[in-house]
């Protein structure tokens, strides 16, 4: 028996914290977890899951349009925001219940409370006004939307946190940012019928993706009617009465809106956690510094997920939580492999990507071979939809290995999840070529690209 109340105390019941706590408890550790909002964290409560439900809702607009060319006639479709919110909330409640149940079934004690560190083994459970001790503490507090508070009227805009709970559907939306959240919400609101303006500070949206992906997504978003303003930032947000806002822009122009939305990145949730007192070092961006074993600078304290500023993705947090539990409570030292993480942006059509962009591959490998195709998917012939599918393979010539696959088009994330297995296993371009096409699909184009692009 140790001298501590628990073997593990996890702070934050999101994807990383829950996985770590459940596994640790399964391995016999006396485990507790504290959550100040709702068990499930960003992904389940105010991120991936409700976002994907909104994407599904939004995509019906394209389907109603496309159906006509296939002979369908129906009444004028009407969208009801309140129904979507209520149904989404019910699903999130269900998932929250599943997470709570799974934790309890594994024997994890749940504190519905904020928890802060007092020292390297002591946690203060705020709602219970008491301290508990643990041999190991796991920081899994995630991240939170960042907003530019230097802008006058910054607080008149919402973030993704609030966007999931708007009372009324906004008819005019202005979004700041050009990353995942900005692109996904711009498409969601546009698909649901809003006028949407995206205001991005740089030249190419999705700057961290292959440039052809940025161009293709930009083109598709414009096609669906999103107004994209590049090299532009907010200068001021002004309240105009009756909920209307006017966004003054760096270009000198202004846009009126019912909803202004910050999507300019997320920051690790480390403020006020008492980390300094416990000897936990933070990086410049406030992220907890960790080594490859998710160890912080304090021997008894570990951190996983977005709070560490590594890849801010749910499956990564889950892997990190599992690796921590394996290493510390199952005698099975496990590290997370960050190479070839598949990624998706749920734009309309969506992006799926794995491996190196062409630009990064050139920088890493020198010369690379590139294969591209851009076509109108068959489904869009009768429907008259103009949306196109874009595919790109990046090949390292020396080994002939496919080191990057980038797709924009219907089904791209699903294709990429499968392709990521092959790419991670070191598939070569010849093996792509040797694979029989599956006809008629869009994915067959992946094994039919034969002509190298001239750089
Ligand atoms: P991103 O990092 O994707 O994008 C942030 C955007 O904000 C970038 O376009 C950035 O511009 C811009 N920006 C940053 N600072 C400023 C500023 N001061 N003024 C104006 N613009 C600024 O962050 P998100 O918030 O969209 O998403 C956060 C993370 O959450 C993502 O990195 C991703 O890991 C995760 N996520 C994943 C999703 C998925 O898997 N589908 C969905 C949603 C989120 P620039 O490009 O010039 O730096």
Tab-separated table of C-alpha atoms and ligand atoms in Angstrom:
chain	number	residue	atom	x	y	z
A	1	UNK	CA	0.000	0.000	0.000
A	2	UNK	CA	1.422	3.395	-0.933
A	3	UNK	CA	1.126	6.426	1.307
A	4	UNK	CA	-1.010	8.221	-1.296
A	5	UNK	CA	-4.806	8.339	-1.642
A	6	UNK	CA	-4.560	7.262	-5.282
A	7	UNK	CA	-2.054	5.645	-7.602
A	8	UNK	CA	-3.207	7.986	-10.383
A	9	UNK	CA	-5.091	11.271	-10.354
A	10	UNK	CA	-5.944	12.562	-13.830
A	11	UNK	CA	-6.966	16.190	-14.300
A	12	UNK	CA	-9.226	16.514	-17.326
A	13	UNK	CA	-11.683	13.894	-18.602
A	14	UNK	CA	-11.284	14.400	-22.324
A	15	UNK	CA	-10.000	11.865	-24.837
A	16	UNK	CA	-6.494	11.521	-23.339
A	17	UNK	CA	-7.415	11.637	-19.651
A	18	UNK	CA	-10.297	9.187	-19.960
A	19	UNK	CA	-8.263	6.632	-21.914
A	20	UNK	CA	-5.370	6.830	-19.466
A	21	UNK	CA	-7.614	6.615	-16.392
A	22	UNK	CA	-9.686	3.706	-17.702
A	23	UNK	CA	-6.650	1.671	-18.716
A	24	UNK	CA	-4.763	2.419	-15.499
A	25	UNK	CA	-7.779	1.341	-13.439
A	26	UNK	CA	-8.081	-1.819	-15.545
A	27	UNK	CA	-4.461	-2.576	-14.634
A	28	UNK	CA	-5.337	-2.313	-10.953
A	29	UNK	CA	-4.346	1.291	-10.218
A	30	UNK	CA	-6.502	3.180	-7.713
A	31	UNK	CA	-7.555	5.949	-10.061
A	32	UNK	CA	-9.478	9.216	-9.859
A	33	UNK	CA	-10.269	11.775	-12.535
A	34	UNK	CA	-11.468	15.369	-12.200
A	35	UNK	CA	-13.417	17.284	-14.834
A	36	UNK	CA	-14.647	20.856	-14.400
A	37	UNK	CA	-17.042	20.851	-17.397
A	38	UNK	CA	-18.401	17.558	-18.755
A	39	UNK	CA	-16.801	14.152	-19.068
A	40	UNK	CA	-15.892	13.616	-22.725
A	41	UNK	CA	-13.935	16.825	-23.168
A	42	UNK	CA	-13.513	18.911	-26.291
A	43	UNK	CA	-13.922	16.105	-28.829
A	44	UNK	CA	-17.199	14.779	-27.491
A	45	UNK	CA	-18.781	17.882	-26.008
A	46	UNK	CA	-17.664	20.854	-28.122
A	47	UNK	CA	-15.463	19.557	-30.925
A	48	UNK	CA	-15.181	16.647	-33.351
A	49	UNK	CA	-18.490	14.912	-32.610
A	50	UNK	CA	-20.969	17.821	-32.607
A	51	UNK	CA	-18.989	19.360	-35.490
A	52	UNK	CA	-19.384	16.203	-37.597
A	53	UNK	CA	-23.117	16.151	-36.815
A	54	UNK	CA	-23.307	19.750	-38.064
A	55	UNK	CA	-21.371	18.741	-41.193
A	56	UNK	CA	-23.897	15.976	-41.909
A	57	UNK	CA	-26.736	18.489	-41.440
A	58	UNK	CA	-25.083	20.944	-43.784
A	59	UNK	CA	-24.333	18.381	-46.511
A	60	UNK	CA	-28.052	17.725	-47.023
A	61	UNK	CA	-28.208	21.046	-48.874
A	62	UNK	CA	-25.999	19.548	-51.631
A	63	UNK	CA	-27.998	16.323	-51.636
A	64	UNK	CA	-31.340	18.120	-52.094
A	65	UNK	CA	-29.803	19.972	-55.025
A	66	UNK	CA	-28.206	16.860	-56.547
A	67	UNK	CA	-31.344	14.724	-56.259
A	68	UNK	CA	-33.193	16.715	-58.941
A	69	UNK	CA	-30.860	15.604	-61.727
A	70	UNK	CA	-31.587	12.018	-60.738
A	71	UNK	CA	-35.315	12.522	-61.173
A	72	UNK	CA	-36.391	13.369	-57.659
A	73	UNK	CA	-38.895	16.108	-56.960
A	74	UNK	CA	-39.893	17.171	-53.487
A	75	UNK	CA	-41.156	20.225	-51.667
A	76	UNK	CA	-38.905	23.165	-50.878
A	77	UNK	CA	-36.536	21.907	-48.148
A	78	UNK	CA	-36.722	23.803	-44.889
A	79	UNK	CA	-34.009	23.713	-42.268
A	80	UNK	CA	-34.773	24.099	-38.557
A	81	UNK	CA	-31.758	25.030	-36.433
A	82	UNK	CA	-33.483	24.354	-33.107
A	83	UNK	CA	-34.220	20.741	-34.129
A	84	UNK	CA	-30.580	20.212	-35.052
A	85	UNK	CA	-29.365	21.690	-31.756
A	86	UNK	CA	-31.820	19.645	-29.677
A	87	UNK	CA	-30.965	16.380	-31.448
A	88	UNK	CA	-27.250	17.106	-31.280
A	89	UNK	CA	-27.540	17.873	-27.547
A	90	UNK	CA	-29.377	14.597	-26.954
A	91	UNK	CA	-26.615	12.677	-28.727
A	92	UNK	CA	-23.892	14.470	-26.763
A	93	UNK	CA	-25.781	13.693	-23.515
A	94	UNK	CA	-25.879	10.040	-24.549
A	95	UNK	CA	-22.152	9.948	-25.275
A	96	UNK	CA	-21.359	11.790	-22.051
A	97	UNK	CA	-23.354	9.082	-20.209
A	98	UNK	CA	-21.405	6.335	-21.998
A	99	UNK	CA	-18.080	7.930	-21.009
A	100	UNK	CA	-19.158	8.309	-17.372
A	101	UNK	CA	-20.410	4.730	-17.271
A	102	UNK	CA	-17.226	3.339	-18.812
A	103	UNK	CA	-15.091	5.175	-16.275
A	104	UNK	CA	-17.212	3.960	-13.367
A	105	UNK	CA	-17.284	0.385	-14.669
A	106	UNK	CA	-13.504	0.427	-14.805
A	107	UNK	CA	-13.451	1.547	-11.155
A	108	UNK	CA	-12.389	5.160	-11.726
A	109	UNK	CA	-13.634	7.697	-9.170
A	110	UNK	CA	-14.981	10.830	-10.879
A	111	UNK	CA	-14.794	14.310	-9.343
A	112	UNK	CA	-17.113	16.807	-11.067
A	113	UNK	CA	-14.819	19.626	-10.153
A	114	UNK	CA	-11.901	21.749	-11.167
A	115	UNK	CA	-8.678	20.384	-9.709
A	116	UNK	CA	-5.425	22.287	-9.236
A	117	UNK	CA	-1.991	21.162	-8.157
A	118	UNK	CA	-0.627	22.105	-4.748
A	119	UNK	CA	2.618	20.187	-5.114
A	120	UNK	CA	4.038	17.271	-7.074
A	121	UNK	CA	1.760	14.755	-5.312
A	122	UNK	CA	-1.149	16.864	-4.047
A	123	UNK	CA	-4.258	17.978	-5.897
A	124	UNK	CA	-6.825	20.420	-4.531
A	125	UNK	CA	-10.368	19.406	-5.544
A	126	UNK	CA	-11.992	22.823	-5.712
A	127	UNK	CA	-15.715	21.922	-5.354
A	128	UNK	CA	-15.008	19.672	-2.374
A	129	UNK	CA	-12.595	22.162	-0.796
A	130	UNK	CA	-10.175	19.367	0.034
A	131	UNK	CA	-6.791	18.010	-0.945
A	132	UNK	CA	-6.066	14.504	-2.176
A	133	UNK	CA	-2.725	12.893	-2.877
A	134	UNK	CA	-1.566	10.656	-5.690
A	135	UNK	CA	1.595	8.805	-6.573
A	136	UNK	CA	1.271	9.956	-10.171
A	137	UNK	CA	-0.674	12.887	-11.582
A	138	UNK	CA	-1.712	13.182	-15.207
A	139	UNK	CA	-2.376	16.604	-16.748
A	140	UNK	CA	-4.907	16.155	-19.547
A	141	UNK	CA	-6.651	19.514	-19.523
A	142	UNK	CA	-6.647	20.023	-23.296
A	143	UNK	CA	-6.842	23.390	-24.959
A	144	UNK	CA	-9.219	26.293	-25.432
A	145	UNK	CA	-9.955	28.665	-28.286
A	146	UNK	CA	-7.646	31.648	-28.483
A	147	UNK	CA	-9.082	35.051	-29.387
A	148	UNK	CA	-7.243	38.226	-30.304
A	149	UNK	CA	-8.100	40.405	-27.309
A	150	UNK	CA	-6.131	43.347	-28.690
A	151	UNK	CA	-8.995	43.937	-31.141
A	152	UNK	CA	-11.629	46.428	-29.946
A	153	UNK	CA	-14.931	44.577	-29.520
A	154	UNK	CA	-13.197	41.173	-29.557
A	155	UNK	CA	-15.708	39.854	-27.011
A	156	UNK	CA	-18.616	40.491	-29.392
A	157	UNK	CA	-17.450	37.441	-31.341
A	158	UNK	CA	-17.949	33.806	-30.379
A	159	UNK	CA	-15.631	30.803	-30.603
A	160	UNK	CA	-16.347	27.184	-31.479
A	161	UNK	CA	-17.398	26.674	-27.832
A	162	UNK	CA	-20.440	28.906	-28.247
A	163	UNK	CA	-21.132	28.068	-31.894
A	164	UNK	CA	-22.594	24.734	-30.830
A	165	UNK	CA	-25.249	26.417	-28.685
A	166	UNK	CA	-26.515	29.441	-30.631
A	167	UNK	CA	-30.178	30.165	-29.902
A	168	UNK	CA	-30.889	31.383	-33.420
A	169	UNK	CA	-29.391	30.409	-36.751
A	170	UNK	CA	-27.227	33.318	-37.954
A	171	UNK	CA	-28.077	34.507	-41.466
A	172	UNK	CA	-24.757	36.325	-41.950
A	173	UNK	CA	-21.512	34.986	-40.499
A	174	UNK	CA	-17.996	36.411	-40.514
A	175	UNK	CA	-15.199	34.050	-39.488
A	176	UNK	CA	-11.581	34.959	-38.691
A	177	UNK	CA	-8.991	32.279	-39.517
A	178	UNK	CA	-7.957	29.927	-42.282
A	179	UNK	CA	-7.326	26.662	-40.406
A	180	UNK	CA	-9.393	23.600	-39.545
A	181	UNK	CA	-12.136	25.249	-37.500
A	182	UNK	CA	-12.555	28.301	-39.745
A	183	UNK	CA	-12.888	26.178	-42.882
A	184	UNK	CA	-15.183	23.586	-41.343
A	185	UNK	CA	-17.575	26.122	-39.817
A	186	UNK	CA	-17.569	28.312	-42.932
A	187	UNK	CA	-18.781	25.292	-44.931
A	188	UNK	CA	-21.275	24.258	-42.239
A	189	UNK	CA	-22.929	27.682	-42.024
A	190	UNK	CA	-22.892	28.169	-45.805
A	191	UNK	CA	-24.432	24.737	-46.413
A	192	UNK	CA	-27.159	25.528	-43.894
A	193	UNK	CA	-27.971	28.672	-45.825
A	194	UNK	CA	-26.012	31.536	-44.252
A	195	UNK	CA	-24.009	34.188	-46.099
A	196	UNK	CA	-20.447	33.490	-44.996
A	197	UNK	CA	-17.315	35.628	-45.178
A	198	UNK	CA	-13.966	34.097	-44.231
A	199	UNK	CA	-11.272	36.579	-43.254
A	200	UNK	CA	-7.765	35.114	-43.380
A	201	UNK	CA	-4.498	36.887	-42.652
A	202	UNK	CA	-2.307	34.933	-45.126
A	203	UNK	CA	-2.328	34.093	-48.836
A	204	UNK	CA	-3.431	30.445	-48.760
A	205	UNK	CA	-5.999	28.989	-46.377
A	206	UNK	CA	-4.967	25.668	-44.751
A	207	UNK	CA	-1.385	26.950	-44.863
A	208	UNK	CA	0.031	23.833	-43.212
A	209	UNK	CA	-1.347	21.513	-45.899
A	210	UNK	CA	-0.064	20.707	-49.376
A	211	UNK	CA	-0.474	23.879	-51.441
A	212	UNK	CA	-2.633	22.135	-54.044
A	213	UNK	CA	-5.000	21.151	-51.227
A	214	UNK	CA	-5.264	24.791	-50.139
A	215	UNK	CA	-6.006	25.866	-53.702
A	216	UNK	CA	-8.581	23.104	-54.235
A	217	UNK	CA	-10.389	23.835	-50.955
A	218	UNK	CA	-10.356	27.569	-51.687
A	219	UNK	CA	-11.883	26.871	-55.123
A	220	UNK	CA	-14.562	24.545	-53.709
A	221	UNK	CA	-15.510	26.939	-50.930
A	222	UNK	CA	-15.903	29.767	-53.407
A	223	UNK	CA	-17.978	27.477	-55.568
A	224	UNK	CA	-20.368	26.865	-52.676
A	225	UNK	CA	-20.620	30.601	-52.149
A	226	UNK	CA	-18.234	31.357	-49.273
A	227	UNK	CA	-16.626	34.772	-49.692
A	228	UNK	CA	-12.928	34.449	-48.856
A	229	UNK	CA	-10.864	37.538	-48.060
A	230	UNK	CA	-7.133	36.811	-47.845
A	231	UNK	CA	-4.372	39.071	-46.491
A	232	UNK	CA	-7.019	40.610	-44.238
A	233	UNK	CA	-7.584	40.754	-40.478
A	234	UNK	CA	-10.210	42.172	-38.155
A	235	UNK	CA	-9.532	45.746	-36.988
A	236	UNK	CA	-12.587	46.229	-34.802
A	237	UNK	CA	-15.918	44.597	-34.061
A	238	UNK	CA	-18.749	47.030	-33.468
A	239	UNK	CA	-22.172	46.317	-31.904
A	240	UNK	CA	-24.936	47.809	-34.072
A	241	UNK	CA	-27.998	47.020	-31.944
A	242	UNK	CA	-30.432	44.130	-32.242
A	243	UNK	CA	-27.529	41.658	-32.154
A	244	UNK	CA	-26.026	42.968	-35.401
A	245	UNK	CA	-22.252	43.384	-35.582
A	246	UNK	CA	-20.087	45.331	-38.001
A	247	UNK	CA	-16.593	43.944	-38.553
A	248	UNK	CA	-14.092	46.602	-39.620
A	249	UNK	CA	-11.278	45.109	-41.661
A	250	UNK	CA	-7.604	45.928	-42.162
A	251	UNK	CA	-8.389	46.645	-45.828
A	252	UNK	CA	-10.561	49.591	-44.804
A	253	UNK	CA	-13.814	47.820	-45.665
A	254	UNK	CA	-16.463	46.460	-43.293
A	255	UNK	CA	-18.843	43.474	-43.231
A	256	UNK	CA	-22.126	43.302	-41.299
A	257	UNK	CA	-23.048	40.043	-39.598
A	258	UNK	CA	-25.334	38.322	-37.113
A	259	UNK	CA	-22.438	36.201	-35.921
A	260	UNK	CA	-18.725	36.926	-35.723
A	261	UNK	CA	-16.536	33.914	-35.056
A	262	UNK	CA	-12.930	33.625	-33.909
A	263	UNK	CA	-11.208	30.530	-35.314
A	264	UNK	CA	-7.625	31.665	-34.970
A	265	UNK	CA	-6.143	28.723	-33.102
A	266	UNK	CA	-6.279	27.069	-29.701
A	267	UNK	CA	-4.031	27.404	-26.689
A	268	UNK	CA	-3.157	24.787	-24.034
A	269	UNK	CA	-5.276	24.952	-20.872
A	270	UNK	CA	-2.558	25.464	-18.285
A	271	UNK	CA	-3.437	28.792	-16.644
A	272	UNK	CA	-4.111	28.653	-12.907
A	273	UNK	CA	-3.446	24.923	-12.607
A	274	UNK	CA	-0.623	25.369	-10.093
A	275	UNK	CA	1.858	23.720	-12.436
A	276	UNK	CA	4.720	26.031	-11.485
A	277	UNK	CA	4.256	25.178	-7.787
A	278	UNK	CA	4.559	21.508	-8.646
A	279	UNK	CA	7.745	22.068	-10.652
A	280	UNK	CA	6.190	21.500	-14.089
A	281	UNK	CA	7.930	23.455	-16.835
A	282	UNK	CA	5.899	25.126	-19.561
A	283	UNK	CA	6.949	26.128	-23.069
A	284	UNK	CA	6.624	29.653	-24.469
A	285	UNK	CA	3.103	28.926	-25.738
A	286	UNK	CA	1.993	27.720	-22.282
A	287	UNK	CA	2.093	24.042	-23.284
A	288	UNK	CA	3.379	21.489	-20.764
A	289	UNK	CA	6.853	20.353	-21.800
A	290	UNK	CA	7.064	16.555	-22.032
A	291	UNK	CA	9.505	13.925	-23.221
A	292	UNK	CA	8.703	10.947	-25.455
A	293	UNK	CA	7.160	9.159	-22.461
A	294	UNK	CA	4.825	12.086	-21.662
A	295	UNK	CA	6.933	12.846	-18.568
A	296	UNK	CA	7.038	16.462	-17.411
A	297	UNK	CA	9.931	18.090	-15.567
A	298	UNK	CA	8.367	16.861	-12.278
A	299	UNK	CA	9.032	13.133	-11.853
A	300	UNK	CA	5.531	12.241	-10.602
A	301	UNK	CA	3.628	14.347	-13.144
A	302	UNK	CA	2.799	13.396	-16.735
A	303	UNK	CA	0.822	15.142	-19.476
A	304	UNK	CA	-1.006	13.980	-22.594
A	305	UNK	CA	-3.156	15.502	-25.323
A	306	UNK	CA	-3.596	19.087	-26.511
A	307	UNK	CA	-2.185	20.524	-23.277
A	308	UNK	CA	1.258	19.376	-24.444
A	309	UNK	CA	0.966	21.188	-27.799
A	310	UNK	CA	1.960	18.087	-29.762
A	311	UNK	CA	-0.442	17.051	-32.569
A	312	UNK	CA	-3.804	18.504	-31.448
A	313	UNK	CA	-5.894	15.533	-32.536
A	314	UNK	CA	-8.210	13.205	-30.599
A	315	UNK	CA	-6.652	9.896	-31.738
A	316	UNK	CA	-3.211	11.211	-30.782
A	317	UNK	CA	-4.405	12.147	-27.277
A	318	UNK	CA	-5.966	8.689	-26.934
A	319	UNK	CA	-2.717	7.001	-28.001
A	320	UNK	CA	-0.709	9.171	-25.612
A	321	UNK	CA	-3.076	8.331	-22.741
A	322	UNK	CA	-2.875	4.623	-23.538
A	323	UNK	CA	0.931	4.681	-23.893
A	324	UNK	CA	1.229	6.422	-20.518
A	325	UNK	CA	-1.000	3.831	-18.803
A	326	UNK	CA	0.827	0.937	-20.488
A	327	UNK	CA	4.211	2.296	-19.453
A	328	UNK	CA	3.376	3.292	-15.887
A	329	UNK	CA	0.798	0.727	-14.802
A	330	UNK	CA	1.299	-2.342	-16.965
A	331	UNK	CA	5.069	-2.677	-17.057
A	332	UNK	CA	4.972	-2.296	-20.837
A	333	UNK	CA	7.054	0.745	-21.857
A	334	UNK	CA	5.219	2.248	-24.848
A	335	UNK	CA	5.955	5.318	-26.939
A	336	UNK	CA	3.634	6.976	-29.440
A	337	UNK	CA	4.726	6.920	-33.068
A	338	UNK	CA	3.882	10.296	-34.615
A	339	UNK	CA	4.910	9.436	-38.160
A	340	UNK	CA	2.237	9.413	-40.872
A	341	UNK	CA	-0.739	10.625	-38.839
A	342	UNK	CA	-3.745	10.776	-41.173
A	343	UNK	CA	-5.644	14.071	-41.081
A	344	UNK	CA	-9.007	15.282	-42.312
A	345	UNK	CA	-10.617	18.663	-42.694
A	346	UNK	CA	-14.379	18.369	-42.937
A	347	UNK	CA	-14.799	21.029	-45.565
A	348	UNK	CA	-17.365	20.365	-48.301
A	349	UNK	CA	-16.033	18.379	-50.067
A	350	UNK	CA	-13.646	17.201	-47.358
A	351	UNK	CA	-9.872	16.862	-47.253
A	352	UNK	CA	-7.987	13.689	-46.373
A	353	UNK	CA	-4.238	13.655	-46.167
A	354	UNK	CA	-1.375	11.533	-44.898
A	355	UNK	CA	2.355	12.084	-45.065
A	356	UNK	CA	4.452	14.840	-46.535
A	357	UNK	CA	3.162	17.731	-48.590
A	358	UNK	CA	4.985	18.167	-51.888
A	359	UNK	CA	6.801	21.221	-50.528
A	360	UNK	CA	7.927	19.554	-47.308
A	361	UNK	CA	8.886	16.368	-49.171
A	362	UNK	CA	11.100	18.381	-51.553
A	363	UNK	CA	12.769	20.008	-48.551
A	364	UNK	CA	13.293	16.631	-46.849
A	365	UNK	CA	14.143	14.293	-49.740
A	366	UNK	CA	15.399	16.689	-52.433
A	367	UNK	CA	13.686	15.676	-55.664
A	368	UNK	CA	10.309	13.935	-55.472
A	369	UNK	CA	7.975	12.467	-58.055
A	370	UNK	CA	4.458	13.836	-58.072
A	371	UNK	CA	1.307	12.381	-59.617
A	372	UNK	CA	-1.918	14.393	-59.721
A	373	UNK	CA	-5.429	14.080	-60.996
A	374	UNK	CA	-8.386	16.440	-60.908
A	375	UNK	CA	-11.767	15.256	-62.174
A	376	UNK	CA	-15.504	15.708	-61.883
A	377	UNK	CA	-16.794	12.710	-59.916
A	378	UNK	CA	-19.368	10.607	-61.731
A	379	UNK	CA	-22.096	11.425	-59.206
A	380	UNK	CA	-21.888	15.057	-60.287
A	381	UNK	CA	-22.648	14.356	-63.946
A	382	UNK	CA	-26.432	13.950	-63.717
A	383	UNK	CA	-26.725	16.210	-60.691
A	384	UNK	CA	-25.030	19.077	-62.478
A	385	UNK	CA	-22.925	19.792	-59.376
A	386	UNK	CA	-19.623	21.344	-60.371
A	387	UNK	CA	-17.570	20.207	-57.404
A	388	UNK	CA	-14.375	18.368	-58.446
A	389	UNK	CA	-12.160	15.755	-56.824
A	390	UNK	CA	-8.439	16.334	-56.503
A	391	UNK	CA	-5.804	13.651	-55.759
A	392	UNK	CA	-2.048	13.811	-55.406
A	393	UNK	CA	0.655	11.244	-54.675
A	394	UNK	CA	4.125	12.290	-53.527
A	395	UNK	CA	6.777	9.632	-54.137
A	396	UNK	CA	10.350	9.448	-52.905
A	397	UNK	CA	12.243	8.423	-56.083
A	398	UNK	CA	15.123	6.552	-54.426
A	399	UNK	CA	12.922	4.062	-52.582
A	400	UNK	CA	9.806	4.566	-54.735
A	401	UNK	CA	7.871	4.851	-51.480
A	402	UNK	CA	4.658	6.864	-51.445
A	403	UNK	CA	5.372	9.429	-48.750
A	404	UNK	CA	2.324	11.633	-49.199
A	405	UNK	CA	-1.284	11.217	-50.323
A	406	UNK	CA	-3.557	14.237	-50.526
A	407	UNK	CA	-7.208	14.167	-51.532
A	408	UNK	CA	-10.012	16.716	-51.699
A	409	UNK	CA	-13.318	15.142	-52.622
A	410	UNK	CA	-16.271	13.150	-51.401
A	411	UNK	CA	-15.076	10.299	-49.205
A	412	UNK	CA	-11.518	11.642	-48.881
A	413	UNK	CA	-11.208	11.087	-45.099
A	414	UNK	CA	-12.498	7.515	-45.439
A	415	UNK	CA	-10.054	6.788	-48.274
A	416	UNK	CA	-7.157	8.288	-46.345
A	417	UNK	CA	-7.790	6.253	-43.213
A	418	UNK	CA	-7.308	3.090	-45.307
A	419	UNK	CA	-4.413	4.483	-47.342
A	420	UNK	CA	-2.625	5.529	-44.156
A	421	UNK	CA	-2.157	1.845	-43.290
A	422	UNK	CA	-0.332	1.235	-46.558
A	423	UNK	CA	1.688	4.454	-46.435
A	424	UNK	CA	2.765	3.755	-42.870
A	425	UNK	CA	3.761	0.244	-43.899
A	426	UNK	CA	6.001	1.729	-46.634
A	427	UNK	CA	3.916	1.080	-49.748
A	428	UNK	CA	5.634	1.854	-53.068
A	429	UNK	CA	4.234	3.529	-56.159
A	430	UNK	CA	4.709	0.250	-58.038
A	431	UNK	CA	2.435	-1.485	-55.497
A	432	UNK	CA	-0.192	1.193	-56.133
A	433	UNK	CA	0.170	0.505	-59.888
A	434	UNK	CA	-0.019	-3.267	-59.356
A	435	UNK	CA	-3.299	-2.963	-57.457
A	436	UNK	CA	-6.379	-3.596	-59.565
A	437	UNK	CA	-8.755	-0.665	-59.906
A	438	UNK	CA	-12.217	-0.944	-58.352
A	439	UNK	CA	-14.624	0.383	-60.937
A	440	UNK	CA	-16.554	2.648	-60.978
A	441	UNK	CA	-15.292	4.556	-57.952
A	442	UNK	CA	-13.422	7.793	-57.401
A	443	UNK	CA	-10.781	5.937	-55.394
A	444	UNK	CA	-9.753	3.875	-58.434
A	445	UNK	CA	-7.954	6.967	-59.738
A	446	UNK	CA	-5.397	6.431	-56.955
A	447	UNK	CA	-4.081	3.308	-58.692
A	448	UNK	CA	-4.401	4.704	-62.219
A	449	UNK	CA	-2.082	7.715	-62.048
A	450	UNK	CA	0.791	6.938	-64.407
A	451	UNK	CA	2.164	10.254	-65.611
A	452	UNK	CA	4.666	12.117	-63.478
A	453	UNK	CA	4.036	15.845	-63.205
A	454	UNK	CA	6.793	18.048	-64.476
A	455	UNK	CA	8.016	20.202	-61.597
B	1	LIG	P1	-5.446	26.105	-36.844
B	1	LIG	O1	-4.068	26.142	-36.314
B	1	LIG	O2	-5.861	25.042	-37.775
B	1	LIG	O3	-5.728	27.470	-37.589
B	1	LIG	C1	-5.591	28.712	-36.962
B	1	LIG	C2	-5.810	29.784	-38.004
B	1	LIG	O4	-5.811	31.048	-37.371
B	1	LIG	C3	-4.698	29.797	-39.043
B	1	LIG	O5	-5.276	30.039	-40.303
B	1	LIG	C4	-3.844	30.970	-38.584
B	1	LIG	O6	-3.191	31.629	-39.639
B	1	LIG	C5	-4.892	31.916	-38.021
B	1	LIG	N1	-4.352	32.820	-37.036
B	1	LIG	C6	-3.525	32.531	-36.004
B	1	LIG	N2	-3.239	33.644	-35.310
B	1	LIG	C7	-3.897	34.653	-35.900
B	1	LIG	C8	-3.997	36.039	-35.643
B	1	LIG	N3	-3.338	36.615	-34.647
B	1	LIG	N4	-4.780	36.779	-36.463
B	1	LIG	C9	-5.445	36.211	-37.485
B	1	LIG	N5	-5.380	34.909	-37.788
B	1	LIG	C10	-4.614	34.133	-36.999
B	1	LIG	O7	-6.371	26.201	-35.557
B	1	LIG	P2	-7.926	25.926	-35.341
B	1	LIG	O8	-8.317	26.851	-34.252
B	1	LIG	O9	-8.672	25.948	-36.600
B	1	LIG	O10	-7.914	24.440	-34.800
B	1	LIG	C11	-7.109	24.123	-33.653
B	1	LIG	C12	-6.599	22.720	-33.731
B	1	LIG	O11	-7.654	21.826	-33.469
B	1	LIG	C13	-6.075	22.337	-35.096
B	1	LIG	O12	-4.715	22.643	-35.236
B	1	LIG	C14	-6.344	20.861	-35.159
B	1	LIG	O13	-5.203	20.196	-34.677
B	1	LIG	C15	-7.521	20.665	-34.242
B	1	LIG	N6	-8.742	20.461	-35.041
B	1	LIG	C16	-8.808	19.357	-35.828
B	1	LIG	C17	-9.912	19.124	-36.604
B	1	LIG	C18	-9.945	17.917	-37.477
B	1	LIG	O14	-9.164	17.004	-37.249
B	1	LIG	N7	-10.786	17.884	-38.515
B	1	LIG	C19	-11.058	20.035	-36.601
B	1	LIG	C20	-10.869	21.180	-35.757
B	1	LIG	C21	-9.755	21.366	-35.006
B	1	LIG	P3	-1.839	31.076	-40.287
B	1	LIG	O15	-2.241	29.908	-41.110
B	1	LIG	O16	-1.356	32.226	-41.085
B	1	LIG	O17	-0.939	30.736	-39.131
